[in-house]
Short mmCIF file of C-alpha atoms in Angstrom, two decimals:
data_model
loop_
_atom_site.label_atom_id
_atom_site.label_comp_id
_atom_site.label_asym_id
_atom_site.label_seq_id
_atom_site.Cartn_x
_atom_site.Cartn_y
_atom_site.Cartn_z
CA MET A 1 20.81 -61.97 -89.13
CA ARG A 2 17.88 -61.77 -91.53
CA THR A 3 17.91 -58.81 -93.91
CA GLU A 4 14.87 -57.25 -95.56
CA ASN A 5 15.02 -54.59 -98.25
CA ALA A 6 12.58 -51.91 -99.35
CA ARG A 7 12.58 -48.45 -100.81
CA CYS A 8 11.01 -47.11 -97.60
CA CYS A 9 10.97 -48.41 -94.03
CA VAL A 10 8.26 -46.92 -91.81
CA VAL A 11 8.87 -47.41 -88.09
CA GLY A 12 5.63 -47.56 -86.09
CA GLY A 13 2.22 -48.91 -87.02
CA GLY A 14 0.15 -46.09 -85.54
CA PRO A 15 -2.04 -43.67 -87.52
CA ALA A 16 0.91 -41.84 -89.12
CA GLY A 17 2.86 -44.99 -89.95
CA MET A 18 -0.04 -47.03 -91.30
CA MET A 19 -1.35 -44.16 -93.41
CA ALA A 20 2.11 -43.41 -94.82
CA GLY A 21 2.76 -47.07 -95.61
CA LEU A 22 -0.64 -47.48 -97.23
CA LEU A 23 -0.35 -44.40 -99.44
CA LEU A 24 3.21 -45.16 -100.55
CA ALA A 25 2.27 -48.74 -101.42
CA ARG A 26 -0.75 -47.43 -103.32
CA GLN A 27 1.70 -45.51 -105.52
CA GLY A 28 3.73 -48.67 -106.11
CA VAL A 29 6.57 -47.87 -103.68
CA GLU A 30 8.04 -50.95 -101.99
CA VAL A 31 7.48 -50.23 -98.29
CA ILE A 32 7.92 -52.12 -95.02
CA VAL A 33 6.14 -51.00 -91.85
CA VAL A 34 7.84 -52.18 -88.65
CA GLU A 35 5.44 -52.56 -85.69
CA LYS A 36 6.67 -53.76 -82.30
CA HIS A 37 3.35 -55.27 -81.18
CA ALA A 38 1.69 -58.42 -82.49
CA ASP A 39 -1.64 -56.63 -83.00
CA PHE A 40 -3.37 -53.29 -82.47
CA LEU A 41 -5.55 -54.42 -79.55
CA ARG A 42 -4.40 -51.96 -76.94
CA ASP A 43 -6.17 -49.19 -75.06
CA PHE A 44 -4.94 -46.28 -77.16
CA ARG A 45 -7.46 -43.87 -75.62
CA GLY A 46 -7.02 -41.53 -78.57
CA ASP A 47 -10.09 -42.74 -80.45
CA THR A 48 -11.31 -39.64 -82.27
CA VAL A 49 -11.56 -39.67 -86.05
CA HIS A 50 -12.05 -36.14 -87.30
CA PRO A 51 -13.84 -35.03 -90.50
CA SER A 52 -10.45 -34.41 -92.15
CA THR A 53 -9.41 -38.05 -91.70
CA MET A 54 -12.75 -39.43 -92.88
CA GLU A 55 -12.49 -37.16 -95.92
CA LEU A 56 -9.18 -38.83 -96.76
CA ILE A 57 -10.80 -42.26 -96.47
CA ALA A 58 -13.63 -41.02 -98.69
CA GLU A 59 -11.10 -39.84 -101.28
CA LEU A 60 -9.75 -43.39 -101.31
CA GLY A 61 -13.26 -44.71 -101.98
CA TRP A 62 -13.66 -46.62 -98.70
CA ILE A 63 -15.87 -44.41 -96.54
CA GLU A 64 -19.02 -46.58 -96.66
CA GLU A 65 -17.04 -49.63 -95.56
CA PHE A 66 -15.21 -47.61 -92.90
CA LEU A 67 -18.44 -46.30 -91.38
CA ARG A 68 -19.71 -49.85 -90.94
CA LEU A 69 -17.17 -50.18 -88.13
CA PRO A 70 -18.72 -49.56 -84.67
CA HIS A 71 -18.62 -45.87 -83.79
CA THR A 72 -20.55 -42.99 -82.26
CA LYS A 73 -20.93 -39.51 -83.73
CA MET A 74 -20.43 -36.08 -82.21
CA PRO A 75 -21.70 -33.26 -84.49
CA ASN A 76 -20.58 -30.53 -82.09
CA VAL A 77 -18.50 -30.00 -78.97
CA THR A 78 -20.40 -28.57 -76.01
CA VAL A 79 -18.63 -27.44 -72.87
CA ASN A 80 -20.54 -27.22 -69.57
CA LEU A 81 -19.12 -24.69 -67.14
CA GLY A 82 -20.95 -24.24 -63.87
CA GLY A 83 -24.23 -25.44 -65.38
CA LYS A 84 -23.91 -23.16 -68.41
CA ALA A 85 -23.55 -25.02 -71.71
CA VAL A 86 -21.51 -23.40 -74.47
CA THR A 87 -21.17 -24.93 -77.93
CA PHE A 88 -17.46 -24.71 -78.57
CA ALA A 89 -17.28 -26.18 -82.07
CA ASP A 90 -19.97 -27.06 -84.59
CA PHE A 91 -19.04 -29.36 -87.48
CA SER A 92 -22.44 -29.45 -89.16
CA ARG A 93 -21.64 -26.87 -91.86
CA LEU A 94 -18.40 -28.45 -93.02
CA LYS A 95 -18.48 -29.25 -96.74
CA VAL A 96 -17.33 -32.83 -96.25
CA ARG A 97 -18.90 -36.29 -96.42
CA CYS A 98 -18.84 -36.72 -92.62
CA PRO A 99 -19.48 -33.42 -90.78
CA TYR A 100 -18.88 -34.82 -87.30
CA ILE A 101 -16.25 -36.40 -85.09
CA ALA A 102 -16.49 -40.20 -84.95
CA PHE A 103 -15.44 -42.02 -81.79
CA MET A 104 -14.03 -45.34 -82.94
CA PRO A 105 -11.54 -47.67 -81.24
CA GLN A 106 -8.16 -46.94 -82.71
CA TRP A 107 -7.43 -50.64 -83.11
CA ASP A 108 -10.37 -50.83 -85.53
CA VAL A 109 -9.01 -47.88 -87.51
CA LEU A 110 -5.54 -49.41 -87.71
CA ASP A 111 -6.86 -52.87 -88.61
CA PHE A 112 -8.87 -51.23 -91.39
CA LEU A 113 -5.84 -49.38 -92.79
CA ALA A 114 -3.62 -52.46 -92.47
CA GLY A 115 -6.15 -54.59 -94.33
CA LYS A 116 -6.34 -52.10 -97.18
CA ALA A 117 -2.54 -51.71 -97.33
CA GLU A 118 -1.92 -55.46 -97.44
CA ALA A 119 -3.91 -55.65 -100.65
CA TYR A 120 -1.02 -53.88 -102.39
CA PRO A 121 1.83 -56.25 -103.39
CA SER A 122 4.52 -53.69 -102.52
CA PHE A 123 3.40 -53.43 -98.87
CA ARG A 124 4.68 -55.52 -95.96
CA LEU A 125 3.80 -55.18 -92.28
CA LEU A 126 6.30 -56.78 -89.90
CA ARG A 127 4.50 -57.31 -86.61
CA SER A 128 6.23 -58.16 -83.31
CA THR A 129 9.26 -56.37 -84.71
CA GLU A 130 10.73 -53.62 -82.52
CA ALA A 131 13.15 -51.16 -84.12
CA THR A 132 16.00 -50.55 -81.68
CA GLU A 133 18.75 -48.92 -83.76
CA LEU A 134 19.08 -46.61 -86.73
CA ILE A 135 21.59 -47.87 -89.28
CA THR A 136 23.70 -45.09 -90.78
CA GLU A 137 26.42 -45.15 -93.37
CA GLU A 138 28.52 -42.09 -94.22
CA GLY A 139 26.13 -39.90 -92.25
CA ARG A 140 22.98 -41.16 -93.96
CA ALA A 141 20.21 -43.34 -92.54
CA VAL A 142 20.01 -46.55 -94.57
CA GLY A 143 17.70 -48.67 -92.43
CA VAL A 144 16.93 -49.94 -88.95
CA LEU A 145 17.94 -52.85 -86.77
CA ALA A 146 15.02 -54.58 -85.05
CA THR A 147 14.41 -57.43 -82.64
CA THR A 148 11.92 -60.26 -83.15
CA ALA A 149 11.11 -63.51 -81.35
CA GLU A 150 13.14 -65.31 -84.05
CA GLY A 151 16.16 -63.06 -83.64
CA PRO A 152 17.41 -59.75 -85.02
CA VAL A 153 16.38 -58.41 -88.40
CA GLU A 154 17.95 -55.66 -90.46
CA VAL A 155 15.61 -53.61 -92.66
CA ARG A 156 17.55 -51.73 -95.33
CA ALA A 157 15.82 -48.83 -97.07
CA ASP A 158 16.48 -45.69 -99.08
CA LEU A 159 14.25 -43.72 -96.72
CA VAL A 160 13.36 -44.30 -93.08
CA ILE A 161 10.18 -42.65 -91.77
CA ALA A 162 10.06 -42.43 -87.97
CA ALA A 163 6.41 -42.66 -86.92
CA ASP A 164 7.07 -44.35 -83.58
CA GLY A 165 5.38 -41.81 -81.33
CA ARG A 166 6.22 -39.18 -78.76
CA HIS A 167 8.95 -41.33 -77.21
CA SER A 168 10.45 -42.18 -80.60
CA THR A 169 13.45 -44.50 -80.43
CA ILE A 170 14.51 -43.71 -83.98
CA ARG A 171 14.34 -39.96 -83.39
CA ALA A 172 16.59 -40.37 -80.34
CA ARG A 173 19.05 -42.56 -82.26
CA ALA A 174 19.27 -39.84 -84.92
CA GLY A 175 20.13 -37.23 -82.29
CA LEU A 176 17.03 -35.15 -82.99
CA GLU A 177 15.99 -33.29 -79.82
CA PRO A 178 12.46 -31.85 -79.47
CA VAL A 179 11.77 -28.51 -77.85
CA ALA A 180 9.24 -29.00 -75.05
CA GLY A 181 6.33 -26.68 -74.35
CA ALA A 182 4.47 -26.39 -71.06
CA PRO A 183 1.72 -29.03 -70.96
CA PRO A 184 -1.55 -27.64 -69.55
CA MET A 185 -2.54 -30.84 -67.73
CA ASP A 186 -2.26 -34.56 -67.21
CA VAL A 187 -5.20 -36.89 -67.74
CA LEU A 188 -6.56 -39.85 -65.78
CA TRP A 189 -8.47 -42.27 -68.02
CA PHE A 190 -11.04 -44.79 -66.77
CA ARG A 191 -14.34 -46.36 -67.74
CA LEU A 192 -17.79 -46.68 -66.18
CA PRO A 193 -20.88 -48.51 -67.46
CA ARG A 194 -23.32 -46.50 -69.56
CA ARG A 195 -27.10 -46.70 -69.38
CA GLU A 196 -29.70 -45.45 -71.79
CA GLY A 197 -30.88 -42.04 -70.66
CA ASP A 198 -27.58 -41.00 -69.05
CA HIS A 199 -26.91 -37.30 -69.44
CA VAL A 200 -23.24 -36.55 -69.03
CA PRO A 201 -21.83 -33.44 -70.78
CA PHE A 202 -18.85 -33.99 -73.08
CA PHE A 203 -16.87 -31.49 -71.01
CA GLN A 204 -17.86 -30.60 -67.47
CA GLY A 205 -16.06 -27.91 -65.49
CA GLY A 206 -16.21 -27.42 -61.73
CA LYS A 207 -13.94 -28.87 -59.05
CA GLY A 208 -11.64 -30.13 -61.77
CA ALA A 209 -12.60 -30.99 -65.32
CA LEU A 210 -14.13 -34.16 -66.78
CA ILE A 211 -14.30 -35.21 -70.43
CA SER A 212 -16.93 -37.88 -71.17
CA VAL A 213 -17.08 -39.92 -74.36
CA ASN A 214 -20.11 -42.07 -75.14
CA ARG A 215 -18.71 -45.44 -76.27
CA GLY A 216 -22.03 -47.26 -76.44
CA GLU A 217 -21.83 -49.77 -73.60
CA PHE A 218 -19.58 -47.61 -71.43
CA TRP A 219 -18.42 -44.07 -70.76
CA GLN A 220 -14.79 -43.35 -71.57
CA LEU A 221 -13.88 -40.73 -68.98
CA ALA A 222 -10.91 -38.43 -68.74
CA TYR A 223 -10.31 -36.52 -65.52
CA ALA A 224 -8.00 -33.58 -66.22
CA ILE A 225 -5.58 -32.74 -63.42
CA PRO A 226 -2.67 -30.32 -63.02
CA ALA A 227 0.57 -31.68 -64.45
CA ALA A 228 2.25 -34.14 -62.05
CA ALA A 229 -0.66 -34.06 -59.55
CA PHE A 230 -1.53 -37.77 -59.70
CA ALA A 231 0.55 -38.60 -56.61
CA GLY A 232 -1.51 -36.18 -54.53
CA ILE A 233 -4.77 -37.66 -55.79
CA LYS A 234 -3.64 -41.18 -54.93
CA GLU A 235 -2.54 -40.04 -51.49
CA ALA A 236 -6.04 -38.66 -50.83
CA GLY A 237 -7.46 -42.10 -51.61
CA LEU A 238 -9.99 -43.72 -53.93
CA PRO A 239 -13.08 -42.51 -52.01
CA ALA A 240 -12.02 -38.89 -52.51
CA PHE A 241 -11.34 -39.55 -56.21
CA ARG A 242 -14.75 -41.17 -56.66
CA GLU A 243 -16.39 -38.16 -55.00
CA ARG A 244 -14.54 -35.82 -57.39
CA VAL A 245 -15.91 -37.76 -60.36
CA ALA A 246 -19.43 -37.93 -58.93
CA GLY A 247 -19.40 -34.20 -58.27
CA LEU A 248 -18.71 -33.52 -61.95
CA ALA A 249 -20.98 -36.26 -63.31
CA PRO A 250 -23.91 -36.72 -60.88
CA ALA A 251 -25.57 -39.15 -63.31
CA LEU A 252 -22.73 -41.60 -62.65
CA ARG A 253 -22.75 -41.35 -58.84
CA ASP A 254 -24.31 -44.78 -58.44
CA ARG A 255 -21.49 -46.32 -60.52
CA VAL A 256 -18.34 -44.65 -59.24
CA GLU A 257 -18.03 -47.33 -56.54
CA GLN A 258 -16.98 -49.65 -59.34
CA ILE A 259 -13.64 -47.83 -59.33
CA ASP A 260 -12.19 -49.97 -56.55
CA ASP A 261 -8.53 -50.18 -57.58
CA TRP A 262 -6.04 -47.66 -58.90
CA GLU A 263 -5.20 -50.20 -61.63
CA GLN A 264 -8.47 -49.12 -63.26
CA VAL A 265 -7.20 -45.54 -63.54
CA HIS A 266 -4.60 -44.92 -66.24
CA GLN A 267 -2.44 -41.82 -66.15
CA LEU A 268 -1.59 -40.10 -69.41
CA THR A 269 1.34 -37.78 -68.83
CA VAL A 270 0.71 -35.02 -71.32
CA ARG A 271 3.70 -34.04 -73.39
CA VAL A 272 3.74 -31.12 -75.82
CA ASP A 273 6.88 -30.75 -77.90
CA ARG A 274 8.08 -30.15 -81.44
CA LEU A 275 11.23 -30.90 -83.39
CA PRO A 276 13.00 -27.83 -84.79
CA ARG A 277 14.23 -30.12 -87.58
CA TRP A 278 12.21 -33.14 -88.68
CA HIS A 279 14.82 -34.81 -90.84
CA ARG A 280 18.34 -36.03 -91.32
CA PRO A 281 19.79 -37.51 -94.54
CA GLY A 282 17.71 -40.59 -95.24
CA LEU A 283 15.34 -40.01 -92.28
CA LEU A 284 12.04 -38.15 -91.79
CA CYS A 285 9.98 -37.86 -88.58
CA ILE A 286 6.21 -37.45 -88.75
CA GLY A 287 3.25 -37.52 -86.36
CA ASP A 288 4.01 -37.52 -82.65
CA ALA A 289 7.67 -38.26 -83.39
CA ALA A 290 7.82 -34.76 -84.91
CA HIS A 291 5.29 -32.94 -82.72
CA ALA A 292 3.67 -34.44 -79.63
CA MET A 293 0.24 -32.91 -79.08
CA SER A 294 -1.90 -32.37 -76.01
CA PRO A 295 -5.11 -34.46 -76.00
CA ALA A 296 -7.14 -31.22 -76.13
CA GLY A 297 -9.44 -31.46 -79.13
CA GLY A 298 -8.27 -35.00 -79.90
CA VAL A 299 -6.40 -33.65 -82.91
CA GLY A 300 -3.10 -35.54 -82.59
CA ILE A 301 -4.26 -38.60 -84.55
CA ASN A 302 -5.57 -36.45 -87.34
CA LEU A 303 -2.46 -34.29 -87.62
CA ALA A 304 -0.49 -37.53 -87.84
CA ALA A 305 -2.65 -38.70 -90.75
CA GLN A 306 -2.20 -35.33 -92.48
CA ASP A 307 1.59 -35.59 -92.08
CA ALA A 308 1.47 -39.03 -93.68
CA VAL A 309 -0.50 -37.76 -96.66
CA ALA A 310 1.94 -34.88 -97.21
CA ALA A 311 4.92 -37.25 -96.94
CA ALA A 312 3.42 -39.70 -99.43
CA ASN A 313 2.41 -36.95 -101.87
CA LEU A 314 5.83 -35.27 -101.81
CA LEU A 315 8.14 -38.26 -101.48
CA GLY A 316 6.29 -41.04 -103.29
CA PRO A 317 7.33 -39.84 -106.78
CA ALA A 318 10.98 -39.54 -105.65
CA LEU A 319 10.89 -43.11 -104.30
CA LEU A 320 9.63 -44.37 -107.66
CA ARG A 321 12.65 -42.90 -109.42
CA PRO A 322 16.24 -44.17 -109.21
CA GLY A 323 18.28 -42.68 -106.40
CA VAL A 324 17.28 -41.55 -102.92
CA PRO A 325 15.19 -38.60 -101.69
CA GLY A 326 17.44 -35.66 -100.92
CA GLU A 327 17.43 -33.32 -97.94
CA ALA A 328 15.55 -30.68 -99.93
CA GLU A 329 12.70 -33.11 -100.56
CA LEU A 330 12.52 -34.12 -96.90
CA ALA A 331 12.55 -30.46 -95.89
CA MET A 332 9.52 -29.88 -98.12
CA VAL A 333 7.43 -32.14 -95.88
CA GLN A 334 8.42 -30.22 -92.76
CA SER A 335 7.86 -26.90 -94.51
CA ARG A 336 4.37 -27.94 -95.49
CA ARG A 337 3.31 -29.39 -92.13
CA GLN A 338 5.14 -27.51 -89.37
CA ARG A 339 2.88 -24.44 -89.36
CA ALA A 340 -0.17 -26.63 -88.72
CA ALA A 341 1.62 -28.23 -85.75
CA LYS A 342 2.76 -24.87 -84.33
CA VAL A 343 -0.66 -23.22 -84.59
CA THR A 344 -2.46 -26.22 -83.11
CA GLN A 345 -0.05 -26.49 -80.19
CA ALA A 346 -0.35 -22.77 -79.51
CA PHE A 347 -4.13 -23.19 -79.38
CA GLN A 348 -3.92 -26.22 -77.08
CA VAL A 349 -1.38 -24.78 -74.65
CA GLY A 350 -2.28 -21.10 -74.74
CA ILE A 351 -5.93 -20.43 -75.56
CA LEU A 352 -7.32 -23.48 -73.74
CA ARG A 353 -5.02 -23.33 -70.72
CA ASP A 354 -7.67 -21.78 -68.46
CA LEU A 355 -10.06 -24.63 -69.23
CA TYR A 356 -8.09 -26.96 -66.94
CA PRO A 357 -7.46 -26.93 -63.16
CA LYS A 358 -4.50 -25.04 -61.77
CA ASP A 359 -4.35 -27.13 -58.60
CA LEU A 360 -6.35 -29.94 -57.01
CA GLY A 361 -8.75 -27.53 -55.27
CA ASP A 362 -9.34 -25.33 -58.30
CA ASP A 363 -12.86 -24.55 -59.51
CA THR A 364 -12.46 -24.30 -63.28
CA THR A 365 -15.64 -22.24 -63.65
CA THR A 366 -13.88 -19.27 -62.03
CA HIS A 367 -11.42 -18.80 -64.90
CA VAL A 368 -13.29 -19.50 -68.10
CA PRO A 369 -11.11 -18.87 -71.18
CA PRO A 370 -11.99 -15.53 -72.81
CA ILE A 371 -12.67 -17.30 -76.09
CA PHE A 372 -15.85 -18.80 -74.60
CA THR A 373 -17.26 -15.34 -73.98
CA ALA A 374 -16.75 -14.64 -77.67
CA PHE A 375 -18.59 -17.84 -78.63
CA LYS A 376 -21.60 -16.82 -76.54
CA ALA A 377 -21.62 -13.30 -77.98
CA VAL A 378 -21.00 -14.32 -81.62
CA PRO A 379 -22.46 -17.82 -82.22
CA PRO A 380 -21.14 -18.13 -85.83
CA LEU A 381 -17.64 -18.40 -84.34
CA ARG A 382 -18.48 -21.96 -83.34
CA HIS A 383 -18.56 -22.91 -87.02
CA ILE A 384 -15.11 -21.40 -87.52
CA MET A 385 -13.86 -23.40 -84.54
CA GLY A 386 -15.55 -26.47 -85.99
CA ARG A 387 -13.49 -26.06 -89.13
CA PHE A 388 -10.29 -25.48 -87.16
CA ILE A 389 -10.73 -28.60 -85.03
CA GLY A 390 -12.41 -30.76 -87.63
CA MET A 391 -10.22 -30.00 -90.64
CA GLY A 392 -7.04 -28.49 -89.22
CA VAL A 393 -4.91 -25.58 -90.35
CA ARG A 394 -3.89 -27.10 -93.69
CA PRO A 395 -6.01 -30.08 -94.72
CA GLU A 396 -4.22 -32.46 -97.04
CA HIS A 397 -5.70 -34.33 -99.99
CA ILE A 398 -4.51 -37.56 -101.52
CA ALA A 399 -2.70 -37.15 -104.82
CA ASP A 400 -4.08 -39.16 -107.73
#
């Protein structure tokens, strides 16, 4: 068995893992990121980059290069309910370099972070390496066991960071059990060609709910359904599904026929949960491994990045000293970040619940969330919501 050694082993090369690995290596910490896939070219679907994340990239001095990657901009979030448009969040007044949400393929974001991280000599990214076991000694995590095409590899480390997502293997191996909340919906993702002059609202309510993202050559579409309702939609057949989509996006009616196989429709089973305890001796969970978010607001990626910054700021100095980070230091990361996760999940599950269909025949315009009435009556509230969605509850900054 091959053995690799580092001060920190990060499991998972997603937004949380790559950002944590990059920032620790920038401080001079020897870090290995273990990523089970050979590359990042997968349909992540979570492709929003919020102002808070771009501000972090600006603090690192890379924002001009980052913005040369293909992307589209959304300066505000407008919700259309029964033909009435309501601006839900306005980012234009944020005091940041990029006062908008950027829609950018997540594989481009991760490739960018990986390229920057690999410039540091203390950083290593092990691709096609799937962590399967947590190695513990005397009750403390001391590394992970992983599989590769060449055989097993053991990565020994003084700290393991689990950033391997909402179905985290390492979290499960550590015996950490999340507390689940009630998800407000599931989501069906698919694409249709985009033409110049198309007018499709970002969020359209009616017989269901449709989120539309302009990706240049195509529309990335998310059809929100009641949790566990996909079987009923499939039973009704593709023609009925196409009619549902066309009813919410009339501009796309002449293209919905291109959905001719259920293989083109990808179900995202929404999971909302949170760990009561994010750590064990030698182990820290961050990102979706610590708190799985609903896709509402697209904030999950950005909370993951904020977790990574907090972890690097608080634990990097300890990893540069002799010894290992103690439980008190790991607890500091949870203490700093858990309120942001709790408040955001409460907003997603509670305040926005009425935005989504209750059953397959539900007209979402009949139960508009009360918060939208407030936005219409007091327009400046949209700027407050823009800060909440765009920057988060507790924006982090990169330590010098």
